GROMACS .gro file of C-alpha atoms in nm:
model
  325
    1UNK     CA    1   0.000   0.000   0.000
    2UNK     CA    2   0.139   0.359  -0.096
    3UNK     CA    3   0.067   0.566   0.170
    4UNK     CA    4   0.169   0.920   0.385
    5UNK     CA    5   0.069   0.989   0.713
    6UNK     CA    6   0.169   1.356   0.715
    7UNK     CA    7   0.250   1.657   0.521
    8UNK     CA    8   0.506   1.956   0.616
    9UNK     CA    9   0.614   2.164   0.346
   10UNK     CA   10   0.509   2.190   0.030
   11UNK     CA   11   0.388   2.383  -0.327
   12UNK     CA   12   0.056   2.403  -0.519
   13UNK     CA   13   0.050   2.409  -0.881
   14UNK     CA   14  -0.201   2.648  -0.962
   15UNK     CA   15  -0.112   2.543  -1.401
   16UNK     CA   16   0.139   2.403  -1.605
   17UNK     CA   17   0.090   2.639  -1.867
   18UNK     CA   18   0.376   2.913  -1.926
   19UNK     CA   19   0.467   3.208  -2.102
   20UNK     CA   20   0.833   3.027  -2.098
   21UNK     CA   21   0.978   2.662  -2.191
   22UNK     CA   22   1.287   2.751  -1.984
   23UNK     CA   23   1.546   2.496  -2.051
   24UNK     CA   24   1.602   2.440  -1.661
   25UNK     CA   25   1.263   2.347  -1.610
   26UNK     CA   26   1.195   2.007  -1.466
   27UNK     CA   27   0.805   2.022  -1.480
   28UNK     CA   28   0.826   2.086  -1.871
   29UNK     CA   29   0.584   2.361  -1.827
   30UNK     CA   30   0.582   2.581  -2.201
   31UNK     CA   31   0.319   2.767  -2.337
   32UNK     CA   32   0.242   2.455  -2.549
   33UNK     CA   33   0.009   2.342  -2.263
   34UNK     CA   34  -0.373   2.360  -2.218
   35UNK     CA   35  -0.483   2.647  -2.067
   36UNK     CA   36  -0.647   2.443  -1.772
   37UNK     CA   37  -0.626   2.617  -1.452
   38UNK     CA   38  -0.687   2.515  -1.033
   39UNK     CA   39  -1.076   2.564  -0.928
   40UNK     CA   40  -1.215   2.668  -0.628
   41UNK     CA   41  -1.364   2.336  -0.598
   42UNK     CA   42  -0.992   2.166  -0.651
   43UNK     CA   43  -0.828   2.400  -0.432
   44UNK     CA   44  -1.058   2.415  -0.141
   45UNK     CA   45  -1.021   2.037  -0.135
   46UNK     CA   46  -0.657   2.025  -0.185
   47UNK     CA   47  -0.600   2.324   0.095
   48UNK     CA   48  -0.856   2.101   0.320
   49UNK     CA   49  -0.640   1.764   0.299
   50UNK     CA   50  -0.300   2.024   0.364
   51UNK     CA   51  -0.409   2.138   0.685
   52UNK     CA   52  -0.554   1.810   0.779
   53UNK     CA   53  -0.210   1.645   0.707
   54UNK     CA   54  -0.046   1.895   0.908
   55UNK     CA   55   0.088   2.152   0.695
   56UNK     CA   56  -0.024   2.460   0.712
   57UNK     CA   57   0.189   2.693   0.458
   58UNK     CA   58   0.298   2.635   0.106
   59UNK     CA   59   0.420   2.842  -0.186
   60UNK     CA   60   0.230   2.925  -0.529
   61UNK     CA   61   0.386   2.791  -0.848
   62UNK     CA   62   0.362   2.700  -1.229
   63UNK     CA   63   0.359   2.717  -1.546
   64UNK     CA   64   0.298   3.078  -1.417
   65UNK     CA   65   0.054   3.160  -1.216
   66UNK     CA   66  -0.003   3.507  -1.304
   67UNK     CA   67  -0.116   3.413  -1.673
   68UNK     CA   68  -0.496   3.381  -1.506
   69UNK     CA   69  -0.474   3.683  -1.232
   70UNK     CA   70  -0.870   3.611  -1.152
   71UNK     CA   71  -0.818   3.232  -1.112
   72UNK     CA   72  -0.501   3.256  -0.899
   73UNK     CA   73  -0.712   3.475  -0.650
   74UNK     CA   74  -0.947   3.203  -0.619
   75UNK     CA   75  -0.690   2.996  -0.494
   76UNK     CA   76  -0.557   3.226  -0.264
   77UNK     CA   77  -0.905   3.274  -0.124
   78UNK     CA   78  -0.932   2.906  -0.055
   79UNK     CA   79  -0.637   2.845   0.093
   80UNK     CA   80  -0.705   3.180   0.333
   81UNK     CA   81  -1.046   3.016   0.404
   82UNK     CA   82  -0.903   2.647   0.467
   83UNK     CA   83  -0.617   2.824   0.728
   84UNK     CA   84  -0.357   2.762   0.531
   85UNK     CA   85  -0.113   3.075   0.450
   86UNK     CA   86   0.106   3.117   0.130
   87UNK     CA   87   0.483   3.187   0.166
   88UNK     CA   88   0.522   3.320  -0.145
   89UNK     CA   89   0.392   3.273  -0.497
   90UNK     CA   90   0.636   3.243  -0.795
   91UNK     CA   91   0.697   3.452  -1.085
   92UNK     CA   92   0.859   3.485  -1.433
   93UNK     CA   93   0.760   3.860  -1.445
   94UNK     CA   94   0.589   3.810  -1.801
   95UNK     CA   95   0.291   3.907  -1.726
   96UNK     CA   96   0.441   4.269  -1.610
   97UNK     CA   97   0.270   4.497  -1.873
   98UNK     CA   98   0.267   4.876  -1.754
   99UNK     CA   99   0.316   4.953  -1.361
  100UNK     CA  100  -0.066   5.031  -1.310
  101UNK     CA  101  -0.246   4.747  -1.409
  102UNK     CA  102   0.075   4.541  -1.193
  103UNK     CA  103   0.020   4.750  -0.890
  104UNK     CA  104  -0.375   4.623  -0.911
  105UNK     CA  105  -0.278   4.301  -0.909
  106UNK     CA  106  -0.034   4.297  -0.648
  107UNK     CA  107  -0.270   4.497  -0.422
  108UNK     CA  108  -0.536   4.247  -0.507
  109UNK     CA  109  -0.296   3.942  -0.409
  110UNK     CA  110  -0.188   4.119  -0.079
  111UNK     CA  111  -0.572   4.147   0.037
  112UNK     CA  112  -0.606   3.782   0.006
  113UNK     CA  113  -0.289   3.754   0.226
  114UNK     CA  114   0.026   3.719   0.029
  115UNK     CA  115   0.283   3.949   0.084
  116UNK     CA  116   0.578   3.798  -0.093
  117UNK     CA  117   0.698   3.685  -0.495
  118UNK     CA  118   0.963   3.478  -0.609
  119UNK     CA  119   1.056   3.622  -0.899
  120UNK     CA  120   1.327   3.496  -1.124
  121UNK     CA  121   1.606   3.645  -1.244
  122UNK     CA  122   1.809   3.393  -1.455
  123UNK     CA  123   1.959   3.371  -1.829
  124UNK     CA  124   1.708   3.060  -1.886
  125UNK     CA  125   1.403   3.275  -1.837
  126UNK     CA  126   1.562   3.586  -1.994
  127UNK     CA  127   1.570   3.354  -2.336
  128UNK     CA  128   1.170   3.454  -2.339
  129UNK     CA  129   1.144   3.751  -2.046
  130UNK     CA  130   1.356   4.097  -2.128
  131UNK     CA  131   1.522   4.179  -1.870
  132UNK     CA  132   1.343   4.490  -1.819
  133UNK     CA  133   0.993   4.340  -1.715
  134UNK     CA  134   1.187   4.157  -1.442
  135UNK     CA  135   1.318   4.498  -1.301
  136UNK     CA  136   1.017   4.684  -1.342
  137UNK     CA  137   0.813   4.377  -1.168
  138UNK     CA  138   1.054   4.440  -0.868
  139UNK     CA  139   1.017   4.833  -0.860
  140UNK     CA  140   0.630   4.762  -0.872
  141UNK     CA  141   0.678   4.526  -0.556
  142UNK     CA  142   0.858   4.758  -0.377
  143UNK     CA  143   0.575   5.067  -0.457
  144UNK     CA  144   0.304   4.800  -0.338
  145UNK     CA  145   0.459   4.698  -0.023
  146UNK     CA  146   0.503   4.328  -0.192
  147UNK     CA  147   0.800   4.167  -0.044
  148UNK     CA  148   1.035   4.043  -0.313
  149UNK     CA  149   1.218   3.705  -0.345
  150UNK     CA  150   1.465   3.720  -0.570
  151UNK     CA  151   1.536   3.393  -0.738
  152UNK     CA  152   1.886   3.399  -0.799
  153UNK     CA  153   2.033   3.731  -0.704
  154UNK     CA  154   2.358   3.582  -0.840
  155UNK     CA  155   2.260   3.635  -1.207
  156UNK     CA  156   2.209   4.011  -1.182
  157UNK     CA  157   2.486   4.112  -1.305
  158UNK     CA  158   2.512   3.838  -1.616
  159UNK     CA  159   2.146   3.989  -1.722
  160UNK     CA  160   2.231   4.333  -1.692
  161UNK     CA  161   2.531   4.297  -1.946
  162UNK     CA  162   2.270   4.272  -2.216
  163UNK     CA  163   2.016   4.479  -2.375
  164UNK     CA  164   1.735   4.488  -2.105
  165UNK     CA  165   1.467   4.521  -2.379
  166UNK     CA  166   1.486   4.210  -2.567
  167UNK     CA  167   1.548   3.845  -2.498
  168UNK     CA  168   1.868   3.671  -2.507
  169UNK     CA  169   1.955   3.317  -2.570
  170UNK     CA  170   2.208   3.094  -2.397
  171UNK     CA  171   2.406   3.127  -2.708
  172UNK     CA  172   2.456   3.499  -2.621
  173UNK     CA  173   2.575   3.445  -2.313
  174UNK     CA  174   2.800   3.155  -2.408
  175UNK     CA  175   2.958   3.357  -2.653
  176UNK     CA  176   2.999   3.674  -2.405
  177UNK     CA  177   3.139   3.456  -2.067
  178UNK     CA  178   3.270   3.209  -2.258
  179UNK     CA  179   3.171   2.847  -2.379
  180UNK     CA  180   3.151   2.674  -2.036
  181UNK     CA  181   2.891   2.869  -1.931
  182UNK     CA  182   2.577   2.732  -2.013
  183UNK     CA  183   2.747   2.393  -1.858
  184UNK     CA  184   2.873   2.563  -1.545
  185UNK     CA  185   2.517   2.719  -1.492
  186UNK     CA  186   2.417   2.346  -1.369
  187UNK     CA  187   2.649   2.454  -1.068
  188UNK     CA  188   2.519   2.775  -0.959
  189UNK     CA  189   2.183   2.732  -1.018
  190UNK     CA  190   2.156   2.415  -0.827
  191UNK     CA  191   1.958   2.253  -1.113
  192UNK     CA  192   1.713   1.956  -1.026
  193UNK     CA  193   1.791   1.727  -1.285
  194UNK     CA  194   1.471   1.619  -1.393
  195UNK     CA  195   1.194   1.691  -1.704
  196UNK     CA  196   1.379   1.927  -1.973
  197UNK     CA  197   1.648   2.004  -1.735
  198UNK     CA  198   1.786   1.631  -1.747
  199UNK     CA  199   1.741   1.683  -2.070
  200UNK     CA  200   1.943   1.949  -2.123
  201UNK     CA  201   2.254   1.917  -1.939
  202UNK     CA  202   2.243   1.504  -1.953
  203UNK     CA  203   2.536   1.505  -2.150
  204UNK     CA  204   2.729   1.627  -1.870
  205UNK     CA  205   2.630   1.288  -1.713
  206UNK     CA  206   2.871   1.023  -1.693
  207UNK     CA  207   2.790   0.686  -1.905
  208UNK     CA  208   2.678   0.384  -1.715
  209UNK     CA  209   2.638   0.020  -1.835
  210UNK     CA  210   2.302  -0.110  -1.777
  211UNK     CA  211   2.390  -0.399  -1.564
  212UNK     CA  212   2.525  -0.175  -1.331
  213UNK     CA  213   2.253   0.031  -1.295
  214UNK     CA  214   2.049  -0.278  -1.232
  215UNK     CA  215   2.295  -0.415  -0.984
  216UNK     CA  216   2.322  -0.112  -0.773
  217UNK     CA  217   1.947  -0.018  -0.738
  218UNK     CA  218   1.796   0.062  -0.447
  219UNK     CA  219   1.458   0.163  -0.325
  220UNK     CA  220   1.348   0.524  -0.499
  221UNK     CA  221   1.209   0.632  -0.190
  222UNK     CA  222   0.947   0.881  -0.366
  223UNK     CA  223   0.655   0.927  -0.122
  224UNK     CA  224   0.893   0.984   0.149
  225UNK     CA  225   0.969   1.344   0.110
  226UNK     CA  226   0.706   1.595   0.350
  227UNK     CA  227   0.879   1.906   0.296
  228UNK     CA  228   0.905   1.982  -0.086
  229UNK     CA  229   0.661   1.808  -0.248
  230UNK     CA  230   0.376   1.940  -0.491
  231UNK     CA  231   0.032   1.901  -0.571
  232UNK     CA  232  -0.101   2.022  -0.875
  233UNK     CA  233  -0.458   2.153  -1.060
  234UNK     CA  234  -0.560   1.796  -1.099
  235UNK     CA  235  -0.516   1.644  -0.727
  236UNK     CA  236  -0.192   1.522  -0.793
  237UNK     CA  237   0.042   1.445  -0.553
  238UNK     CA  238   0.394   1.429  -0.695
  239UNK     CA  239   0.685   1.344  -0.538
  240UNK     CA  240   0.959   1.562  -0.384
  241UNK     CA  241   1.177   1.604  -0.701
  242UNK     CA  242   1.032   1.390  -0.936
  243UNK     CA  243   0.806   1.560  -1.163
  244UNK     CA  244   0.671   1.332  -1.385
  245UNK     CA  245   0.529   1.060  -1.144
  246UNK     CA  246   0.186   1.121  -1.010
  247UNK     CA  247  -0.059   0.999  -0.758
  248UNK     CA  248  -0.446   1.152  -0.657
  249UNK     CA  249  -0.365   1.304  -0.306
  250UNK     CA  250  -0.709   1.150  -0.168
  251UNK     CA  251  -0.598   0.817  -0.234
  252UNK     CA  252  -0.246   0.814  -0.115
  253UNK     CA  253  -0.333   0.991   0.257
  254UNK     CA  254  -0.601   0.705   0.242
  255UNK     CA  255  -0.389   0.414   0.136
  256UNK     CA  256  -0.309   0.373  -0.235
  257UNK     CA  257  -0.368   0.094  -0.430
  258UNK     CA  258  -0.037  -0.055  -0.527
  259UNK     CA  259  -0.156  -0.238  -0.812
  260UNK     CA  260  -0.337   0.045  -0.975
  261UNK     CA  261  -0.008   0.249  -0.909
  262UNK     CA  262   0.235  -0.018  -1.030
  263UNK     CA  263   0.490   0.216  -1.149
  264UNK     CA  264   0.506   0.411  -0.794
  265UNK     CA  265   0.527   0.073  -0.629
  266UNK     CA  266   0.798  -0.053  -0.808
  267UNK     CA  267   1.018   0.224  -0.776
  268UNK     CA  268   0.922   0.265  -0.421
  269UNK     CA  269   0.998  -0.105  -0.295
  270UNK     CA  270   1.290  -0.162  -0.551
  271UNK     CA  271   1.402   0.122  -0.723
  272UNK     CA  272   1.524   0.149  -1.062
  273UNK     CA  273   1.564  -0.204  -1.081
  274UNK     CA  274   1.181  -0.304  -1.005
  275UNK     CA  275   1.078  -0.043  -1.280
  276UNK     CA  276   1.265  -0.195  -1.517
  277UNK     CA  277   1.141  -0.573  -1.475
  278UNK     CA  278   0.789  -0.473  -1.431
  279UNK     CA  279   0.835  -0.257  -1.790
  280UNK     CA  280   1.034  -0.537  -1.985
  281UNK     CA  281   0.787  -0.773  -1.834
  282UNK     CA  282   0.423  -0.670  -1.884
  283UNK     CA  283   0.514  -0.384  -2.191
  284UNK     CA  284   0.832  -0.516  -2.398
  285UNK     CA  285   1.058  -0.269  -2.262
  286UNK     CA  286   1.409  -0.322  -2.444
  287UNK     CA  287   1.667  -0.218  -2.236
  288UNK     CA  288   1.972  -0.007  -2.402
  289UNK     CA  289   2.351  -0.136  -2.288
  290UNK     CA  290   2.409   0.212  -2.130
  291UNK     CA  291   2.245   0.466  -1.980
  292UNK     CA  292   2.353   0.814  -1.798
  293UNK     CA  293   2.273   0.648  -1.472
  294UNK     CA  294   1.942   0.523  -1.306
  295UNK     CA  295   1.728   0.856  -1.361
  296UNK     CA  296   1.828   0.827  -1.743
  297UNK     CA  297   1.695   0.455  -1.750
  298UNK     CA  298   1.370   0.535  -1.531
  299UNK     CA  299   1.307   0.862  -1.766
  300UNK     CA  300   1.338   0.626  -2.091
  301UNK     CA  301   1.108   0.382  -1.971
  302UNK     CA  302   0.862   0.595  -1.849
  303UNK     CA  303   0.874   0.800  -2.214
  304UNK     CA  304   0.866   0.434  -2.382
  305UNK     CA  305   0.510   0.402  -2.174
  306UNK     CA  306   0.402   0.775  -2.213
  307UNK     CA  307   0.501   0.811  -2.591
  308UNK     CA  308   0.552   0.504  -2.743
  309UNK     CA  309   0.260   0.302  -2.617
  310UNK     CA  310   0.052   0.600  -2.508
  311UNK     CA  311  -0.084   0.441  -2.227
  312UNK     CA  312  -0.303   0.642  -1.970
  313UNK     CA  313  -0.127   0.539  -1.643
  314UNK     CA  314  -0.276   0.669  -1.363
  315UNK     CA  315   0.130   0.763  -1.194
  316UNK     CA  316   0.282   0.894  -1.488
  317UNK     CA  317   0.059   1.195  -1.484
  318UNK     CA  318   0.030   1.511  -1.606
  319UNK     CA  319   0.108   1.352  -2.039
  320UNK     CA  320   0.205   1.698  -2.082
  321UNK     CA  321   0.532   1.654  -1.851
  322UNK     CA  322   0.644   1.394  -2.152
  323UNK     CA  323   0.481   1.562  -2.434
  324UNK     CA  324   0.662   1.910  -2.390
  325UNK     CA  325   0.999   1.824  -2.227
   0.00000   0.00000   0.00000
């Protein structure tokens, strides 16, 4: 049986729909996706089962969250009604059009009791975001009483080398600091290696045969992280830094059926290794001779499920997160 017993620390993913398709991004949010957004319905249950598994503030996140301004306050009014306070609620700074119709919203979200946005500041969102929404988001903050969280402050000055009113690929950058850059941003950024970010600095990866892989696996662990996990728009409960795997929130605080959640299962009671048997097994899975380690294998068999057989599988959920990486 898949199960938690509590909940500390965590975000709600209000839509994976986004004015970006940031390269770092390991939800493969992009503005390819639907434009399906959290209800009140959704959220007031989802902010109901948070307090009632004991955790009682969580951030706002995306896709981006300001693309629907009227929706997101929605959410913010259930979680205010449920007792459960937002931290913060994250931010590409896109949406910034002209400082008066920003300074409505951001009065609007501080009566529903937020007083704080992440907002990025990074050469992987500047590839979509000029550099001067991002600043002008910030001076708006600051004129609203909006506390700002600035996500990384270390990339100032990189941004502010450039043009401030247009975007600027990675290309630019490599070609102004030099061609390790783009790699060497997998080290300051702190990158989670998962969705389009494993996908774009896995060749930094070292090669590893498959039998080692299978010898060394271990249990995956996935439900067992309380403080950073998400749920998302559709009751999904997905795992502290694994995007990509999926399981409805009601039925895992409850006791989740490990046979309707055979992917979870395996991972969680033999890692990799269990995966891979159940996939060869039951769906003709061919293993390759190498892979760049055991989240390289696990990603390629879940794609060979997702894309290649297009099955529906109830813990390899939102498609989009394979569709758009």
């Amino acid at each position: 049986m898949l199960k938690v017993n509590r909940l500390v620390s965590g975000g709600v993913i209000t839509n994976y729909k986004c004015s970006s398709k940031c390269k770092h991004c390991s939800y493969s949010c992009s503005p390819k996706w639907e434009r399906d957004y959290m209800d009140e319905t959704t959220a007031s249950n989802i902010f109901r089962i948070l307090k009632k598994q004991g955790c009682h503030s969580v951030h706002i996140g995306g896709g981006e969250p300001f693309l629907q301004p009227e929706k997101l306050l929605k959410v913010l009014a259930s979680a205010a009604n449920n007792g459960v306070s937002v931290e913060y609620i994250e931010t590409n700074a896109s949406w910034y059009i002209d400082e008066d119709k920003t300074m409505s919203i951001l009065y609007d979200i501080k009566e529903h009791g937020v007083d704080t946005l992440l907002i990025s500041i990074d050469p992987f969102h500047n590839e979509y975001i000029p550099f001067w929404k991002t600043k002008s988001l910030i001076k708006a903050c600051y004129n609203a009483g909006v506390g700002v969280f600035p996500w990384q402050m270390e990339f100032w000055p990189d941004l502010d080398s450039f043009d401030e009113r247009t975007t600027h690929s990675l290309k630019e950058y490599e070609g102004k600091f030099g061609k390790s850059y783009i790699d060497n941003l997998l080290g300051r950024y702190g990158i989670n290696l998962k969705g389009r970010a494993f996908k774009t600095f896995k060749s930094q990866l070292k090669m590893q045969s498959f039998n080692d892989i299978m010898n060394s696996s271990r249990p995956c662990g996935l439900l067992s992280g309380v403080y950073h996990f998400h749920l998302d728009l559709y009751e999904n409960f997905i795992p502290q830094s694994c995007p990509g795997f999926s399981i409805k929130i009601d039925e895992l605080i409850k006791g989740a059926d490990q046979e309707k959640y055979k992917v979870l299962y395996s991972l969680e009671s033999s890692g990799v290794a269990g995966l891979c048997n159940l996939a060869v097994n039951k769906y003709g899975y061919v293993p390759k001779e190498e892979y760049k380690g055991k989240c390289d294998l696990c990603y390629d068999i879940r794609s060979f499920l997702v894309l290649d057989l297009k099955l529906d599988l109830p813990d390899l959920q939102p498609v989009g997160h394979y569709l758009f990486v």
